[in-house]
């Protein structure tokens, strides 16, 4: 306590901050053909200047050693163990995410830590407990921090660190989308794009544990056979490319499993349109991302529903007890070996630049985990 510790954040004039963190100091700008413009002001697609955008993203961060805050009566002093870099973290830096923290801000929305000390009014946590964020924007890219008790959830100490560190975003998103929009029964099927993403891998495993079949769409790539093998090992029933969605051979898949009642979209554009064509009548497509930065186009003949989902919105609208119940179910899957962490690359905090760069590269199926 009160010893300097490093953290990652974004630069701004804030002399009152006395903590060591990875700080974000300003929102990212995108360098396009006409110069530099804010992404909040409708700059050109980031893919048109990916190298420049990558440099700007990384340059916005500084690793600082600052003093840990005083422990209040209702606070918890946590030693962070590991924290992933998610696409949503990058979106927050770009200024395109629904939540923008006041600057300077410590990066990171997800991670796991160990309780070191608790305030005298803290009843649910004790030193040695493992905790994860219960809220968005907690700022997990730090070696330690002091947080209000209500912003933390206790998790079992016997689940792997990487599973705990990646628990509060992608598996929760997968769990809620499978549970909340269609009443699925064993033998039903689900179709999803971006199946190699963290959410996609969690969907495959949670669906498998429930007896639900999955049709998993990925982009074509040089190492496609290796990716297909990895997703099948997780429990995928079918892995196909976006191009196959448009081919008559899709009919062969539906000879052995029913057409899906639920489609999960994280891409947009043509991929989404083609998935919708394969839904059962009155099926549901849930959109939770837009990686292609293209509009969701619904076919004229579609008879299903198209809905949007945000895990952050769910977390803000449900009680801590509801979140705890979901976490208990997910932790039981982890403990039984039915839900593993996504493919991860472990990176020391001081090498954060390499981790950020890797996260923004195309065709990356390994999640970057900062070791704290």
C-alpha positions as CSV (number, residue, x, y, z in Angstrom):
1,X,0.0,0.0,0.0
2,X,1.2,3.5,-0.9
3,X,4.1,2.1,-2.9
4,X,4.5,3.2,-6.5
5,X,3.1,0.7,-9.0
6,X,3.0,0.8,-12.8
7,X,-0.2,1.1,-14.9
8,X,-1.2,1.9,-18.5
9,X,-3.2,5.0,-19.4
10,X,-3.7,7.9,-21.9
11,X,-1.9,11.2,-21.6
12,X,-3.6,14.3,-20.2
13,X,-2.6,17.0,-17.7
14,X,-3.6,15.5,-14.4
15,X,-0.9,16.3,-11.8
16,X,-3.2,15.1,-9.0
17,X,-2.9,11.5,-10.1
18,X,-0.3,9.6,-8.1
19,X,-0.5,6.1,-9.4
20,X,1.6,3.9,-11.7
21,X,-0.7,2.7,-14.5
22,X,-1.0,2.2,-18.3
23,X,-2.7,5.5,-19.1
24,X,-4.6,6.6,-22.2
25,X,-4.1,10.3,-22.7
26,X,-6.2,11.2,-25.6
27,X,-8.6,9.6,-28.1
28,X,-7.1,8.2,-31.2
29,X,-7.0,10.0,-34.5
30,X,-7.0,8.3,-37.9
31,X,-4.6,9.4,-40.6
32,X,-6.4,9.4,-44.0
33,X,-5.7,10.7,-47.4
34,X,-6.5,14.2,-46.4
35,X,-4.6,14.3,-43.1
36,X,-5.4,13.7,-39.5
37,X,-9.0,13.8,-38.3
38,X,-10.8,12.5,-35.2
39,X,-12.6,9.2,-35.5
40,X,-15.4,10.9,-33.6
41,X,-15.9,13.2,-36.6
42,X,-16.4,10.5,-39.2
43,X,-12.9,9.9,-40.4
44,X,-12.3,7.4,-43.1
45,X,-12.3,3.7,-42.3
46,X,-9.3,2.8,-40.1
47,X,-8.4,0.0,-42.6
48,X,-7.4,2.6,-45.2
49,X,-4.5,3.8,-42.9
50,X,-3.9,0.8,-40.7
51,X,-0.2,1.4,-40.3
52,X,-0.6,5.0,-39.3
53,X,-3.6,4.2,-37.1
54,X,-1.6,1.4,-35.4
55,X,1.2,3.9,-34.6
56,X,-1.2,6.4,-33.2
57,X,-3.0,3.8,-31.0
58,X,0.2,2.6,-29.4
59,X,1.7,6.2,-29.0
60,X,-1.3,7.2,-26.9
61,X,-0.2,5.1,-24.0
62,X,2.3,5.6,-21.3
63,X,3.4,3.3,-18.5
64,X,3.6,5.3,-15.3
65,X,4.6,4.5,-11.7
66,X,2.1,6.2,-9.4
67,X,1.2,5.8,-5.7
68,X,-1.7,3.5,-4.8
69,X,-4.7,5.3,-3.5
70,X,-5.6,5.3,0.2
71,X,-7.9,2.4,1.3
72,X,-11.4,3.6,2.2
73,X,-13.8,1.8,4.5
74,X,-15.7,0.2,1.6
75,X,-12.6,-0.3,-0.7
76,X,-10.6,-3.3,-1.7
77,X,-6.9,-3.3,-2.4
78,X,-6.2,-5.7,-5.4
79,X,-3.0,-7.0,-6.9
80,X,-3.8,-7.5,-10.5
81,X,-2.6,-10.8,-12.0
82,X,-3.6,-10.7,-15.7
83,X,-5.7,-8.6,-18.1
84,X,-6.5,-9.1,-21.7
85,X,-6.6,-6.6,-24.6
86,X,-10.0,-6.8,-26.2
87,X,-11.3,-5.2,-29.4
88,X,-13.6,-3.1,-27.2
89,X,-10.5,-1.7,-25.5
90,X,-9.2,-0.6,-28.9
91,X,-12.6,0.9,-29.8
92,X,-12.5,3.0,-26.5
93,X,-9.1,4.3,-27.5
94,X,-10.5,5.2,-31.0
95,X,-13.4,7.0,-29.4
96,X,-15.9,4.8,-31.2
97,X,-17.1,2.8,-28.2
98,X,-20.3,3.6,-26.4
99,X,-18.4,4.3,-23.2
100,X,-15.6,6.9,-23.1
101,X,-13.8,7.3,-19.8
102,X,-12.6,10.8,-18.6
103,X,-9.0,11.2,-19.5
104,X,-6.4,10.3,-18.5
105,X,-7.8,6.8,-18.0
106,X,-6.3,3.5,-17.1
107,X,-6.9,1.1,-20.0
108,X,-8.6,-2.3,-19.7
109,X,-12.1,-3.6,-19.0
110,X,-11.3,-7.1,-18.0
111,X,-8.9,-9.1,-15.8
112,X,-8.4,-11.0,-12.6
113,X,-6.7,-9.9,-9.4
114,X,-6.0,-11.1,-5.9
115,X,-7.3,-9.2,-2.8
116,X,-4.5,-7.9,-0.6
117,X,-6.5,-5.8,1.9
118,X,-10.1,-4.8,2.5
119,X,-11.7,-1.8,4.2
120,X,-13.4,-2.3,7.6
121,X,-16.9,-2.2,6.0
122,X,-16.2,-4.8,3.3
123,X,-18.0,-8.0,4.2
124,X,-18.1,-10.2,1.0
125,X,-14.3,-10.2,0.3
126,X,-11.2,-11.1,2.2
127,X,-7.4,-11.1,1.5
128,X,-6.5,-14.0,-0.8
129,X,-9.8,-14.0,-2.8
130,X,-9.7,-13.8,-6.6
131,X,-11.8,-11.0,-8.1
132,X,-12.8,-9.8,-11.6
133,X,-14.5,-6.6,-12.6
134,X,-18.3,-6.3,-12.1
135,X,-18.4,-3.0,-14.2
136,X,-17.1,-1.7,-17.5
137,X,-14.2,0.8,-17.5
138,X,-12.6,-0.3,-14.3
139,X,-9.1,0.1,-15.7
140,X,-7.4,-3.3,-15.3
141,X,-4.1,-2.6,-17.1
142,X,-2.2,-2.0,-13.8
143,X,-0.2,-3.9,-11.3
144,X,-2.5,-3.1,-8.4
145,X,-5.3,-0.7,-7.5
146,X,-7.9,0.3,-4.9
147,X,-11.5,-0.3,-6.0
148,X,-15.0,0.0,-4.4
149,X,-16.3,-3.3,-3.2
150,X,-19.4,-3.1,-5.5
151,X,-17.2,-2.9,-8.6
152,X,-15.8,-6.4,-8.0
153,X,-17.0,-10.0,-8.2
154,X,-15.4,-12.9,-6.4
155,X,-14.5,-16.0,-8.5
156,X,-13.3,-19.4,-7.4
157,X,-9.6,-19.6,-6.7
158,X,-9.2,-23.0,-8.4
159,X,-10.0,-21.8,-12.0
160,X,-7.0,-21.1,-14.2
161,X,-5.8,-17.5,-14.2
162,X,-6.3,-17.1,-17.9
163,X,-9.8,-18.4,-17.7
164,X,-10.6,-15.9,-14.9
165,X,-8.9,-13.0,-16.7
166,X,-11.0,-13.6,-19.8
167,X,-14.3,-14.4,-18.1
168,X,-16.2,-11.2,-17.6
169,X,-16.5,-10.1,-21.3
170,X,-16.6,-12.8,-24.0
171,X,-18.0,-15.8,-22.2
172,X,-20.7,-13.6,-20.6
173,X,-21.6,-12.2,-24.0
174,X,-21.9,-15.7,-25.5
175,X,-23.9,-17.0,-22.5
176,X,-26.4,-14.1,-22.6
177,X,-26.9,-14.3,-26.4
178,X,-27.5,-18.1,-26.3
179,X,-29.9,-17.7,-23.3
180,X,-31.9,-14.5,-23.8
181,X,-33.2,-14.4,-27.4
182,X,-34.4,-17.9,-28.3
183,X,-35.4,-20.8,-26.2
184,X,-32.9,-23.3,-27.5
185,X,-33.2,-27.1,-26.8
186,X,-30.7,-29.9,-27.3
187,X,-30.5,-30.6,-31.1
188,X,-31.2,-27.0,-32.1
189,X,-28.6,-25.2,-34.1
190,X,-27.0,-21.8,-34.0
191,X,-25.0,-20.0,-36.8
192,X,-22.3,-17.4,-36.1
193,X,-19.7,-15.4,-37.9
194,X,-16.3,-14.4,-36.5
195,X,-16.4,-17.9,-34.9
196,X,-12.7,-17.7,-34.1
197,X,-13.1,-14.6,-31.9
198,X,-13.2,-14.8,-28.1
199,X,-17.0,-14.7,-28.1
200,X,-17.2,-17.2,-31.0
201,X,-15.0,-19.8,-29.1
202,X,-17.1,-19.3,-26.0
203,X,-20.3,-19.8,-28.0
204,X,-19.0,-23.1,-29.4
205,X,-18.2,-24.5,-26.0
206,X,-21.3,-23.3,-24.1
207,X,-23.5,-24.5,-26.9
208,X,-21.7,-27.9,-26.9
209,X,-22.3,-28.3,-23.2
210,X,-26.0,-27.7,-23.8
211,X,-26.3,-30.1,-26.7
212,X,-26.8,-27.2,-29.3
213,X,-25.2,-27.6,-32.7
214,X,-23.1,-24.8,-34.1
215,X,-22.3,-23.6,-37.7
216,X,-19.3,-21.5,-37.5
217,X,-18.3,-18.9,-40.2
218,X,-14.7,-17.6,-40.5
219,X,-12.8,-15.6,-43.1
220,X,-10.6,-17.5,-45.5
221,X,-7.0,-17.3,-44.6
222,X,-3.6,-19.1,-45.3
223,X,-3.8,-21.2,-42.1
224,X,-7.5,-22.2,-42.5
225,X,-7.0,-25.9,-42.0
226,X,-5.3,-25.3,-38.6
227,X,-8.1,-22.9,-37.5
228,X,-10.8,-25.4,-38.5
229,X,-9.0,-28.1,-36.6
230,X,-8.8,-25.9,-33.5
231,X,-12.5,-24.9,-33.6
232,X,-13.6,-28.5,-34.1
233,X,-11.5,-29.5,-31.1
234,X,-13.5,-27.0,-29.0
235,X,-16.8,-28.7,-30.1
236,X,-17.8,-27.0,-33.4
237,X,-20.1,-29.1,-35.6
238,X,-19.3,-27.3,-38.8
239,X,-16.7,-24.6,-39.7
240,X,-17.1,-22.9,-43.1
241,X,-15.8,-19.8,-44.8
242,X,-17.9,-16.7,-45.7
243,X,-17.7,-17.7,-49.4
244,X,-19.3,-21.1,-48.6
245,X,-22.4,-19.4,-47.2
246,X,-23.4,-18.5,-50.7
247,X,-22.9,-21.9,-52.2
248,X,-25.5,-24.7,-52.8
249,X,-23.4,-27.0,-50.7
250,X,-24.9,-25.4,-47.6
251,X,-27.9,-27.6,-48.2
252,X,-25.8,-30.6,-47.3
253,X,-25.2,-29.3,-43.8
254,X,-28.9,-29.1,-43.1
255,X,-29.4,-32.7,-44.0
256,X,-28.0,-33.7,-40.6
257,X,-28.9,-30.7,-38.4
258,X,-31.9,-28.3,-38.5
259,X,-31.7,-24.8,-39.8
260,X,-30.6,-22.4,-37.1
261,X,-33.1,-20.6,-35.0
262,X,-30.4,-18.1,-33.8
263,X,-27.7,-16.2,-35.8
264,X,-25.0,-14.3,-34.0
265,X,-23.4,-11.5,-36.0
266,X,-20.2,-9.7,-35.2
267,X,-19.2,-8.7,-38.7
268,X,-21.9,-7.0,-40.7
269,X,-22.1,-6.5,-44.5
270,X,-22.6,-9.5,-46.8
271,X,-21.7,-12.1,-44.2
272,X,-24.7,-11.0,-42.2
273,X,-27.0,-11.0,-45.2
274,X,-26.0,-14.6,-46.1
275,X,-26.4,-15.9,-42.6
276,X,-29.9,-14.5,-42.4
277,X,-30.9,-16.5,-45.5
278,X,-30.2,-19.7,-43.6
279,X,-32.3,-18.9,-40.6
280,X,-35.5,-20.8,-39.8
281,X,-38.7,-18.7,-40.3
282,X,-39.2,-16.4,-37.4
283,X,-35.7,-17.0,-36.2
284,X,-33.6,-14.3,-34.6
285,X,-30.3,-12.6,-35.5
286,X,-28.4,-10.8,-32.8
287,X,-25.8,-8.3,-33.7
288,X,-23.1,-7.6,-31.1
289,X,-20.3,-6.1,-33.2
290,X,-19.4,-4.7,-36.7
291,X,-15.9,-5.7,-37.6
292,X,-16.5,-5.1,-41.3
293,X,-17.7,-1.6,-40.6
294,X,-20.5,-2.2,-43.1
295,X,-24.2,-1.9,-42.5
296,X,-26.4,-4.9,-41.5
297,X,-28.5,-5.6,-44.6
298,X,-31.7,-7.7,-44.2
299,X,-32.9,-9.6,-47.2
300,X,-36.4,-8.7,-48.4
301,X,-37.5,-12.3,-48.0
302,X,-36.3,-12.5,-44.4
303,X,-38.9,-13.5,-41.9
304,X,-36.7,-13.3,-38.8
305,X,-36.0,-10.6,-36.2
306,X,-32.8,-8.6,-36.1
307,X,-31.7,-7.4,-32.7
308,X,-28.7,-5.6,-31.1
309,X,-26.9,-6.8,-28.0
310,X,-24.4,-5.1,-25.7
311,X,-22.8,-6.9,-22.7
312,X,-22.1,-3.6,-21.1
313,X,-25.7,-2.6,-21.3
314,X,-26.7,-5.9,-19.7
315,X,-24.2,-5.4,-16.9
316,X,-25.6,-1.9,-16.1
317,X,-29.2,-3.1,-16.2
318,X,-29.0,-6.3,-14.1
319,X,-28.4,-6.7,-10.4
320,X,-25.1,-7.9,-9.0
321,X,-27.0,-11.1,-7.9
322,X,-27.9,-11.7,-11.6
323,X,-24.3,-11.2,-12.7
324,X,-23.2,-13.5,-9.9
325,X,-25.6,-16.3,-11.0
326,X,-24.3,-16.1,-14.6
327,X,-20.7,-16.1,-13.3
328,X,-21.4,-19.2,-11.2
329,X,-22.8,-21.1,-14.2
330,X,-19.8,-20.1,-16.3
331,X,-17.3,-21.0,-13.5
332,X,-19.0,-24.4,-13.2
333,X,-18.4,-25.0,-16.9
334,X,-14.7,-24.0,-16.5
335,X,-14.3,-26.3,-13.5
336,X,-15.8,-29.2,-15.4
337,X,-13.5,-28.7,-18.3
338,X,-16.3,-27.6,-20.7
339,X,-15.2,-24.0,-21.1
340,X,-11.6,-23.1,-21.7
341,X,-9.9,-19.7,-22.2
342,X,-9.5,-18.7,-25.8
343,X,-6.1,-19.1,-27.4
344,X,-3.9,-16.6,-25.6
345,X,-0.5,-15.0,-25.9
346,X,1.0,-13.9,-22.5
347,X,2.8,-10.6,-22.6
348,X,4.7,-8.9,-19.7
349,X,3.2,-5.4,-19.0
350,X,6.4,-3.6,-20.0
351,X,5.9,-5.1,-23.5
352,X,2.4,-3.6,-23.9
353,X,3.3,-2.0,-27.2
354,X,3.8,-5.3,-28.9
355,X,0.6,-6.6,-27.4
356,X,-1.4,-3.6,-28.7
357,X,0.2,-4.0,-32.2
358,X,-0.7,-7.7,-32.3
359,X,-4.3,-7.1,-31.3
360,X,-4.8,-4.7,-34.2
361,X,-3.4,-7.1,-36.9
362,X,-5.8,-9.0,-39.2
363,X,-6.4,-12.7,-38.9
364,X,-5.2,-12.9,-35.2
365,X,-6.9,-15.7,-33.3
366,X,-4.8,-15.4,-30.1
367,X,-5.9,-13.0,-27.4
368,X,-3.1,-10.8,-26.0
369,X,-2.9,-11.1,-22.2
370,X,-0.9,-8.6,-20.1
371,X,0.8,-10.3,-17.2
372,X,0.8,-7.9,-14.3
